[in-house]
Coordinates of C-alpha atoms in Angstrom, one line a residue:
X1 CA 4.5 -30.1 -26.1
X2 CA 4.9 -26.6 -27.6
X3 CA 8.3 -25.0 -27.8
X4 CA 9.1 -21.8 -25.9
X5 CA 8.5 -18.5 -27.7
X6 CA 11.7 -17.3 -29.2
X7 CA 13.3 -14.3 -27.5
X8 CA 15.9 -11.7 -28.0
X9 CA 18.1 -10.2 -25.3
X10 CA 18.0 -6.5 -24.6
X11 CA 19.7 -4.5 -21.9
X12 CA 18.8 -1.6 -19.6
X13 CA 20.3 -0.1 -16.4
X14 CA 19.0 -3.1 -14.5
X15 CA 20.8 -5.6 -16.7
X16 CA 19.8 -8.0 -19.4
X17 CA 16.2 -9.0 -20.0
X18 CA 14.5 -11.3 -22.5
X19 CA 12.0 -9.9 -25.0
X20 CA 9.8 -11.8 -27.4
X21 CA 11.8 -12.0 -30.7
X22 CA 8.8 -10.9 -32.7
X23 CA 7.8 -8.0 -30.4
X24 CA 8.2 -4.4 -31.6
X25 CA 8.5 -3.3 -28.0
X26 CA 11.7 -3.7 -26.0
X27 CA 13.1 -4.1 -22.5
X28 CA 11.5 -1.2 -20.8
X29 CA 8.0 -2.3 -22.0
X30 CA 8.8 -5.9 -21.0
X31 CA 9.6 -4.8 -17.5
X32 CA 6.4 -2.6 -17.4
X33 CA 4.3 -5.7 -18.3
X34 CA 5.8 -7.5 -15.3
X35 CA 5.5 -4.5 -12.9
X36 CA 1.9 -3.3 -13.8
X37 CA -0.5 -6.2 -14.2
X38 CA -3.2 -3.9 -12.8
X39 CA -6.3 -3.5 -15.0
X40 CA -5.5 -5.8 -17.8
X41 CA -6.4 -3.0 -20.2
X42 CA -3.5 -1.9 -22.4
X43 CA -3.1 1.7 -23.7
X44 CA -4.0 0.4 -27.2
X45 CA -7.6 0.2 -26.0
X46 CA -7.6 4.0 -26.7
X47 CA -6.4 4.3 -30.3
X48 CA -6.6 8.1 -30.1
X49 CA -3.8 8.0 -27.5
X50 CA -1.6 5.7 -29.6
X51 CA -2.1 7.9 -32.6
X52 CA -1.3 11.0 -30.5
X53 CA 1.9 9.4 -29.2
X54 CA 3.0 8.7 -32.8
X55 CA 2.1 12.3 -33.8
X56 CA 4.3 13.7 -31.0
X57 CA 7.2 11.5 -32.0
X58 CA 6.8 12.4 -35.7
X59 CA 6.7 16.1 -34.9
X60 CA 9.8 15.8 -32.8
X61 CA 11.7 13.9 -35.5
X62 CA 10.7 16.5 -38.1
X63 CA 11.7 19.4 -35.8
X64 CA 15.0 17.8 -34.8
X65 CA 15.9 17.1 -38.5
X66 CA 15.1 20.7 -39.4
X67 CA 17.3 21.9 -36.6
X68 CA 20.2 19.6 -37.6
X69 CA 19.9 17.5 -34.5
X70 CA 18.9 14.3 -36.4
X71 CA 20.2 13.1 -39.8
X72 CA 17.9 12.6 -42.7
X73 CA 18.1 8.8 -42.8
X74 CA 17.2 8.3 -39.2
X75 CA 14.6 11.0 -39.2
X76 CA 12.9 9.6 -42.4
X77 CA 12.7 6.1 -40.9
X78 CA 11.2 7.4 -37.6
X79 CA 8.7 9.5 -39.5
X80 CA 7.7 6.6 -41.7
X81 CA 7.2 4.4 -38.7
X82 CA 5.0 7.1 -37.0
X83 CA 2.9 7.5 -40.2
X84 CA 2.2 3.8 -40.2
X85 CA 1.1 3.9 -36.5
X86 CA -1.0 6.9 -37.1
X87 CA -2.7 4.9 -39.9
X88 CA -3.5 2.1 -37.5
X89 CA -0.5 -0.2 -37.8
X90 CA 1.2 -1.9 -34.8
X91 CA -1.4 -0.7 -32.2
X92 CA -1.3 -4.2 -30.8
X93 CA 2.3 -3.5 -29.7
X94 CA 1.2 -0.8 -27.3
X95 CA 0.8 -3.2 -24.5
X96 CA 1.5 -1.5 -21.2
X97 CA -1.3 -1.2 -18.7
X98 CA -3.2 2.0 -18.6
X99 CA -2.7 2.2 -14.9
X100 CA 1.1 2.4 -14.2
X101 CA 3.6 4.0 -12.0
X102 CA 6.2 6.4 -13.3
X103 CA 4.1 9.3 -14.5
X104 CA 3.7 7.7 -17.9
X105 CA 7.3 6.6 -18.5
X106 CA 6.2 3.1 -19.5
X107 CA 3.8 4.5 -22.1
X108 CA 6.5 6.8 -23.5
X109 CA 9.1 4.0 -23.6
X110 CA 6.6 1.6 -25.3
X111 CA 6.1 4.2 -28.0
X112 CA 9.9 4.8 -28.3
X113 CA 10.6 1.1 -28.7
X114 CA 7.9 0.3 -31.1
X115 CA 8.9 3.2 -33.4
X116 CA 12.6 2.5 -33.1
X117 CA 12.2 -1.2 -34.0
X118 CA 9.9 -0.5 -36.9
X119 CA 12.4 2.2 -38.1
X120 CA 15.2 -0.4 -37.9
X121 CA 13.1 -2.7 -40.1
X122 CA 12.4 0.0 -42.6
X123 CA 16.2 0.5 -42.9
X124 CA 16.8 -3.2 -43.5
X125 CA 17.8 -4.2 -40.0
X126 CA 16.5 -6.6 -37.3
X127 CA 14.4 -5.5 -34.4
X128 CA 16.6 -4.6 -31.5
X129 CA 19.3 -3.1 -33.8
X130 CA 19.4 0.0 -31.7
X131 CA 22.8 1.1 -33.0
X132 CA 20.8 2.1 -36.1
X133 CA 17.8 3.7 -34.5
X134 CA 17.8 4.0 -30.8
X135 CA 14.6 4.4 -28.7
X136 CA 16.2 7.1 -26.5
X137 CA 19.0 8.6 -28.5
X138 CA 16.9 9.1 -31.6
X139 CA 13.1 8.6 -31.1
X140 CA 13.1 10.4 -27.8
X141 CA 15.6 13.1 -28.8
X142 CA 14.8 16.4 -27.1
X143 CA 12.0 14.9 -25.1
X144 CA 11.1 13.6 -21.7
X145 CA 8.1 11.5 -20.6
X146 CA 7.1 14.6 -18.7
X147 CA 6.4 16.7 -21.8
X148 CA 5.6 13.8 -24.2
X149 CA 3.0 12.0 -22.2
X150 CA 0.8 15.0 -21.2
X151 CA 1.0 16.4 -24.7
X152 CA -0.1 13.1 -26.2
X153 CA -2.9 12.8 -23.6
X154 CA -4.1 16.3 -24.5
X155 CA -4.1 15.5 -28.2
X156 CA -6.1 12.3 -27.6
X157 CA -8.5 14.2 -25.3
X158 CA -8.9 16.9 -27.9
X159 CA -10.0 14.3 -30.5
X160 CA -12.3 12.5 -28.1
X161 CA -13.8 15.8 -26.9
X162 CA -14.7 16.9 -30.5
X163 CA -16.3 13.5 -31.1
X164 CA -18.4 13.8 -27.9
X165 CA -19.4 17.4 -28.8
X166 CA -20.6 16.2 -32.3
X167 CA -22.5 13.3 -30.6
X168 CA -24.2 15.7 -28.2
X169 CA -25.2 18.1 -31.0
X170 CA -26.7 15.0 -32.9
X171 CA -28.6 14.1 -29.8
X172 CA -29.9 17.6 -29.5
X173 CA -31.1 17.3 -33.1
X174 CA -33.1 14.2 -32.2
X175 CA -34.7 16.1 -29.3
X176 CA -35.5 19.1 -31.5
X177 CA -37.2 16.9 -34.1
X178 CA -39.4 15.4 -31.4
X179 CA -40.1 18.9 -30.1
X180 CA -41.6 19.8 -33.4
X181 CA -43.5 16.5 -33.7
X182 CA -45.0 16.9 -30.3
X183 CA -45.6 20.7 -30.4
X184 CA -49.4 20.6 -30.0
X185 CA -49.6 17.7 -27.5
X186 CA -50.9 19.1 -24.2
X187 CA -49.7 17.4 -21.0
X188 CA -49.1 18.1 -17.3
X189 CA -45.9 19.6 -16.1
X190 CA -44.7 18.2 -12.8
X191 CA -42.7 19.6 -9.9
X192 CA -41.5 17.4 -7.0
X193 CA -43.3 14.6 -8.8
X194 CA -46.7 16.3 -8.2
X195 CA -49.0 17.8 -10.7
X196 CA -48.0 21.3 -11.9
X197 CA -49.3 23.5 -14.6
X198 CA -49.8 22.3 -18.1
X199 CA -47.2 22.4 -20.9
X200 CA -46.8 20.6 -24.2
X201 CA -44.7 17.5 -24.8
X202 CA -42.9 19.6 -27.4
X203 CA -41.8 22.1 -24.8
X204 CA -40.4 19.2 -22.7
X205 CA -38.4 17.8 -25.5
X206 CA -37.3 21.3 -26.6
X207 CA -35.9 21.8 -23.1
X208 CA -33.9 18.6 -23.5
X209 CA -32.4 19.9 -26.7
X210 CA -31.4 23.2 -25.2
X211 CA -29.7 21.7 -22.1
X212 CA -27.8 19.3 -24.3
X213 CA -26.6 22.0 -26.6
X214 CA -25.4 24.0 -23.6
X215 CA -23.2 21.0 -22.6
X216 CA -21.8 20.8 -26.2
X217 CA -20.9 24.4 -25.9
X218 CA -19.2 23.9 -22.6
X219 CA -17.2 21.1 -24.0
X220 CA -16.0 23.3 -26.8
X221 CA -14.8 25.8 -24.3
X222 CA -13.0 23.2 -22.2
X223 CA -11.2 21.8 -25.3
X224 CA -9.6 25.2 -25.8
X225 CA -7.8 24.8 -22.4
X226 CA -6.4 21.4 -23.3
X227 CA -4.9 22.8 -26.5
X228 CA -2.0 24.4 -24.5
X229 CA 0.9 21.9 -24.3
X230 CA 4.3 21.7 -22.6
X231 CA 6.2 19.9 -25.3
X232 CA 9.7 21.2 -25.4
X233 CA 9.9 21.6 -21.6
X234 CA 11.5 18.1 -21.1
X235 CA 11.9 17.0 -17.5
X236 CA 10.5 19.9 -15.5
X237 CA 9.8 22.6 -18.0
X238 CA 13.3 24.2 -18.3
X239 CA 13.9 22.7 -21.8
X240 CA 17.1 21.1 -20.9
X241 CA 18.8 19.3 -23.8
X242 CA 16.7 21.0 -26.5
X243 CA 17.6 23.5 -29.2
X244 CA 16.4 27.0 -28.4
X245 CA 14.0 26.9 -31.3
X246 CA 12.8 23.4 -30.7
X247 CA 9.7 24.1 -28.6
X248 CA 8.1 26.5 -31.1
X249 CA 9.0 24.4 -34.1
X250 CA 7.8 21.1 -32.6
X251 CA 4.5 22.7 -31.7
X252 CA 4.1 24.0 -35.2
X253 CA 4.7 20.6 -36.7
X254 CA 2.3 18.9 -34.2
X255 CA -0.4 21.5 -35.0
X256 CA 0.0 20.6 -38.7
X257 CA -0.2 16.9 -38.1
X258 CA -3.2 16.9 -35.8
X259 CA -5.3 19.7 -37.1
X260 CA -5.7 20.9 -33.5
X261 CA -5.2 24.5 -32.4
X262 CA -2.2 23.6 -30.2
X263 CA -0.1 26.3 -28.5
X264 CA 3.0 26.2 -26.4
X265 CA 2.4 27.2 -22.8
X266 CA 3.9 30.6 -21.8
X267 CA 5.5 29.1 -18.7
X268 CA 6.7 25.5 -19.3
X269 CA 7.7 24.9 -15.7
X270 CA 4.1 25.8 -14.6
X271 CA 2.6 23.8 -17.4
X272 CA 4.6 20.7 -16.6
X273 CA 3.3 20.5 -13.0
X274 CA -0.3 21.8 -13.6
X275 CA -3.1 19.5 -14.5
X276 CA -5.9 22.1 -14.1
X277 CA -7.1 21.7 -17.7
X278 CA -7.8 18.0 -17.0
X279 CA -9.8 18.9 -13.9
X280 CA -11.8 21.4 -15.9
X281 CA -12.5 19.0 -18.8
X282 CA -13.5 16.2 -16.3
X283 CA -15.9 18.6 -14.6
X284 CA -17.6 19.5 -17.9
X285 CA -17.9 15.8 -18.7
X286 CA -19.4 15.2 -15.3
X287 CA -21.8 18.1 -15.8
X288 CA -22.9 16.5 -19.1
X289 CA -23.2 13.1 -17.6
X290 CA -25.4 14.4 -14.7
X291 CA -27.7 16.2 -17.1
X292 CA -28.0 13.2 -19.5
X293 CA -28.8 11.0 -16.5
X294 CA -31.5 13.3 -15.4
X295 CA -33.0 13.3 -18.9
X296 CA -33.0 9.5 -18.9
X297 CA -34.7 9.5 -15.5
X298 CA -37.4 11.6 -17.1
X299 CA -37.7 9.3 -20.0
X300 CA -38.1 6.3 -17.7
X301 CA -40.8 8.1 -15.7
X302 CA -42.7 9.4 -18.7
X303 CA -42.8 5.9 -20.2
X304 CA -43.4 4.1 -17.0
X305 CA -46.2 1.6 -16.9
X306 CA -47.3 1.3 -19.6
X307 CA -50.7 1.0 -17.9
X308 CA -49.9 1.5 -14.2
X309 CA -47.5 4.4 -14.6
X310 CA -47.3 7.7 -16.4
X311 CA -47.6 6.1 -19.8
X312 CA -47.3 9.5 -21.6
X313 CA -44.6 8.4 -24.1
X314 CA -43.6 5.0 -25.5
X315 CA -39.9 4.2 -25.9
X316 CA -39.1 2.0 -28.9
X317 CA -38.9 -1.6 -27.8
X318 CA -35.3 -2.9 -28.5
X319 CA -35.2 -6.2 -26.6
X320 CA -37.3 -8.5 -24.4
X321 CA -37.3 -7.3 -20.8
X322 CA -37.8 -10.4 -18.7
X323 CA -37.0 -14.0 -18.5
X324 CA -40.2 -14.7 -16.5
X325 CA -42.8 -12.0 -17.4
X326 CA -44.1 -12.4 -21.0
X327 CA -44.3 -9.2 -23.0
X328 CA -42.3 -7.1 -20.6
X329 CA -40.1 -4.4 -22.2
X330 CA -37.7 -2.4 -20.1
X331 CA -36.2 1.1 -20.8
X332 CA -32.7 -0.4 -21.3
X333 CA -31.3 2.4 -23.4
X334 CA -31.9 5.1 -20.7
X335 CA -30.7 2.6 -18.1
X336 CA -27.3 2.1 -19.8
X337 CA -26.9 5.9 -20.2
X338 CA -27.6 6.2 -16.5
X339 CA -24.8 3.7 -15.7
X340 CA -22.3 5.5 -18.0
X341 CA -23.2 8.7 -16.1
X342 CA -22.4 7.0 -12.8
X343 CA -19.0 5.9 -14.1
X344 CA -18.2 9.4 -15.4
X345 CA -19.1 10.9 -12.0
X346 CA -16.8 8.4 -10.3
X347 CA -14.1 9.2 -12.8
X348 CA -14.3 12.8 -12.0
X349 CA -13.5 12.1 -8.4
X350 CA -10.5 10.0 -9.5
X351 CA -9.3 13.0 -11.6
X352 CA -9.8 15.3 -8.7
X353 CA -7.8 13.2 -6.3
X354 CA -5.0 12.5 -8.8
X355 CA -4.7 16.2 -9.6
X356 CA -4.6 17.2 -5.9
X357 CA -1.9 14.6 -5.2
X358 CA 0.7 16.1 -7.6
X359 CA 3.9 17.3 -5.9
X360 CA 6.4 20.0 -6.8
X361 CA 7.4 20.0 -10.5
X362 CA 5.4 17.0 -11.7
X363 CA 2.1 15.2 -11.2
X364 CA 3.0 11.5 -11.2
X365 CA -0.6 10.4 -11.5
X366 CA -1.4 11.5 -15.0
X367 CA -1.9 7.9 -16.2
X368 CA -5.0 7.5 -14.0
X369 CA -6.2 10.9 -15.1
X370 CA -5.8 9.9 -18.7
X371 CA -7.5 6.6 -18.2
X372 CA -10.4 8.2 -16.4
X373 CA -10.9 11.0 -18.9
X374 CA -10.5 8.9 -22.0
X375 CA -13.0 6.4 -20.6
X376 CA -15.4 9.1 -19.7
X377 CA -15.4 10.7 -23.0
X378 CA -15.5 7.6 -25.1
X379 CA -18.2 5.9 -23.1
X380 CA -20.3 9.1 -23.0
X381 CA -20.0 9.4 -26.8
X382 CA -21.2 5.8 -27.3
X383 CA -24.0 6.3 -24.8
X384 CA -25.1 9.6 -26.4
X385 CA -25.1 8.0 -29.8
X386 CA -27.2 5.0 -28.7
X387 CA -29.6 7.2 -26.7
X388 CA -30.3 9.4 -29.8
X389 CA -30.4 6.7 -32.5
X390 CA -32.0 3.8 -30.6
X391 CA -34.3 5.6 -28.2
X392 CA -35.3 9.2 -28.7
X393 CA -35.6 8.9 -32.5
X394 CA -38.3 6.3 -32.1
X395 CA -40.3 7.8 -29.2
X396 CA -44.1 8.0 -29.7
X397 CA -46.6 9.9 -27.6
X398 CA -50.0 9.0 -26.1
X399 CA -51.7 12.3 -26.7
X400 CA -55.2 11.4 -25.5
X401 CA -53.9 10.1 -22.2
X402 CA -51.8 13.2 -21.6
X403 CA -54.7 15.6 -22.4
X404 CA -57.1 13.7 -20.1
X405 CA -54.6 14.0 -17.3
X406 CA -54.5 17.7 -17.8
X407 CA -58.3 18.1 -17.7
X408 CA -58.6 15.9 -14.6
X409 CA -55.8 17.7 -12.7
X410 CA -56.7 20.2 -10.0
X411 CA -53.5 22.1 -10.9
X412 CA -55.0 23.7 -13.9
X413 CA -57.0 25.9 -11.5
X414 CA -53.8 28.0 -11.5
X415 CA -54.9 29.4 -14.9
X416 CA -58.0 30.8 -13.2
X417 CA -56.1 33.1 -10.8
X418 CA -56.2 36.1 -13.2
X419 CA -60.0 35.5 -13.6
X420 CA -61.3 34.5 -10.2
X421 CA -58.4 35.2 -7.8
X422 CA -56.3 32.9 -5.8
X423 CA -58.8 32.2 -3.0
X424 CA -61.7 31.3 -5.3
X425 CA -59.4 29.1 -7.3
X426 CA -58.2 27.4 -4.2
X427 CA -61.8 26.6 -3.2
X428 CA -62.4 25.1 -6.6
X429 CA -59.3 22.8 -6.1
X430 CA -60.6 21.7 -2.7
X431 CA -64.0 20.8 -4.2
X432 CA -62.4 19.0 -7.2
X433 CA -60.3 16.8 -4.8
X434 CA -63.4 16.1 -2.6
X435 CA -65.8 15.3 -5.4
X436 CA -63.6 14.0 -8.2
X437 CA -65.0 16.5 -10.6
X438 CA -62.7 18.3 -13.0
X439 CA -62.0 22.0 -12.6
X440 CA -63.6 23.0 -16.0
X441 CA -66.7 21.0 -15.0
X442 CA -67.0 22.8 -11.6
X443 CA -66.5 26.2 -13.2
X444 CA -69.2 25.6 -15.7
X445 CA -71.6 24.4 -12.9
X446 CA -70.9 27.4 -10.9
X447 CA -71.3 29.9 -13.8
X448 CA -68.5 31.9 -12.3
X449 CA -67.4 32.9 -15.8
X450 CA -69.0 32.6 -19.2
X451 CA -68.0 29.8 -21.6
X452 CA -66.0 32.1 -23.9
X453 CA -63.7 33.2 -21.2
X454 CA -63.5 29.6 -19.9
X455 CA -62.5 28.3 -23.3
X456 CA -59.8 31.0 -23.5
X457 CA -58.5 30.2 -20.0
X458 CA -58.2 26.5 -20.8
X459 CA -56.9 26.8 -24.3
X460 CA -53.4 25.3 -25.0
X461 CA -52.1 28.7 -26.0
X462 CA -53.0 30.2 -22.6
X463 CA -52.1 27.1 -20.5
X464 CA -48.6 26.8 -22.1
X465 CA -47.5 30.3 -22.5
X466 CA -47.5 33.9 -21.1
X467 CA -51.1 35.0 -22.0
X468 CA -53.7 37.0 -20.2
X469 CA -57.2 35.5 -21.0
X470 CA -58.9 38.8 -19.8
X471 CA -57.2 40.9 -22.4
X472 CA -58.0 38.9 -25.5

């Protein structure tokens, strides 16, 4: 029989509570573990958030020391603990569930307690020796959950947004490479899943690249909005219990620590209750997810078959596709990106509802906003990276099949409009459908135009760009 895990006794306004003796967290975190067994996913699942929390606490300690609010010994110990956490230490001690009541109080207290206990150790004392370094009196000095938590979330999102933006630009690069590789490969365009006018496969992949770059640019714009923070506003934005110079100084220190272009909001009361920047960022993430999903739908269609479908391109085979059908290979990379997109779209609705449900001077639902947005950005980043590296980079094309489809399609009669007129071209289409003959074949039979003009009409340059065959 194993012995019970040793504990230490801590105290809060509700009374005494046992905490694991080896834990760096304390009583407030222990109660949160009991109160919020919701998702089973701790805040440590998002290291960017833990690092951001430590950066906020470090900036606060440095600002308070400079303002004479915190002595050098205590401030140094807090800063050292924060530096360790920002370097990856003690992340396993950030244990509270991502979904929690209290507007993020449990997350803030988890950070306060871990930092305080590590600071106590660094000063040669046991964990729980809060007379030396106190989670609230010292680590949380000049702060409230209501300015710490949203600031940390914005810092984490700023990091995650930059990472996603870089991944999108990398994906666009893969598409641009394929655009050049496939520049001379003629194929049919399609509208409403029906044959349309010709294009090149290079044009198709070039369009993918442009639409992805547009989303990367929109992300950069959205990241500017989340760089405005309310740190220094404390409970509701009035700055109660802070030094008059604290808000400006702590933002300066935090900007130096994170490398992000952080600014203090002009109206801290407004900034404490407003979550519009989160809504904006979520909308941009959703936009990107929707467009990536559409691209993946296109890839699945273009590679469908391979014999009984479009079969225009070949996705790289990455795993066997069936437990019963030998040789079957599925488009699993586009499929997983589709599923991430569905998640992001759902997360956007979560952010929308949480933002709308805020009341008066605070939005109590920022934890679910943080969870939704961090999940969206990190999962999208992973999906985008996989799509580029394990799918698009290895795509090959079936040029002969694509060209044959162009020549057999009645839609290329559109190119004859400037030469024969719409009515005559329509008659040719009807005859082609009735007889199965190709449009070029019918035109040659009819001798409606000479071969030189016909060659110009059906040249790739004319079919895929703004050219007038009668003027060349």
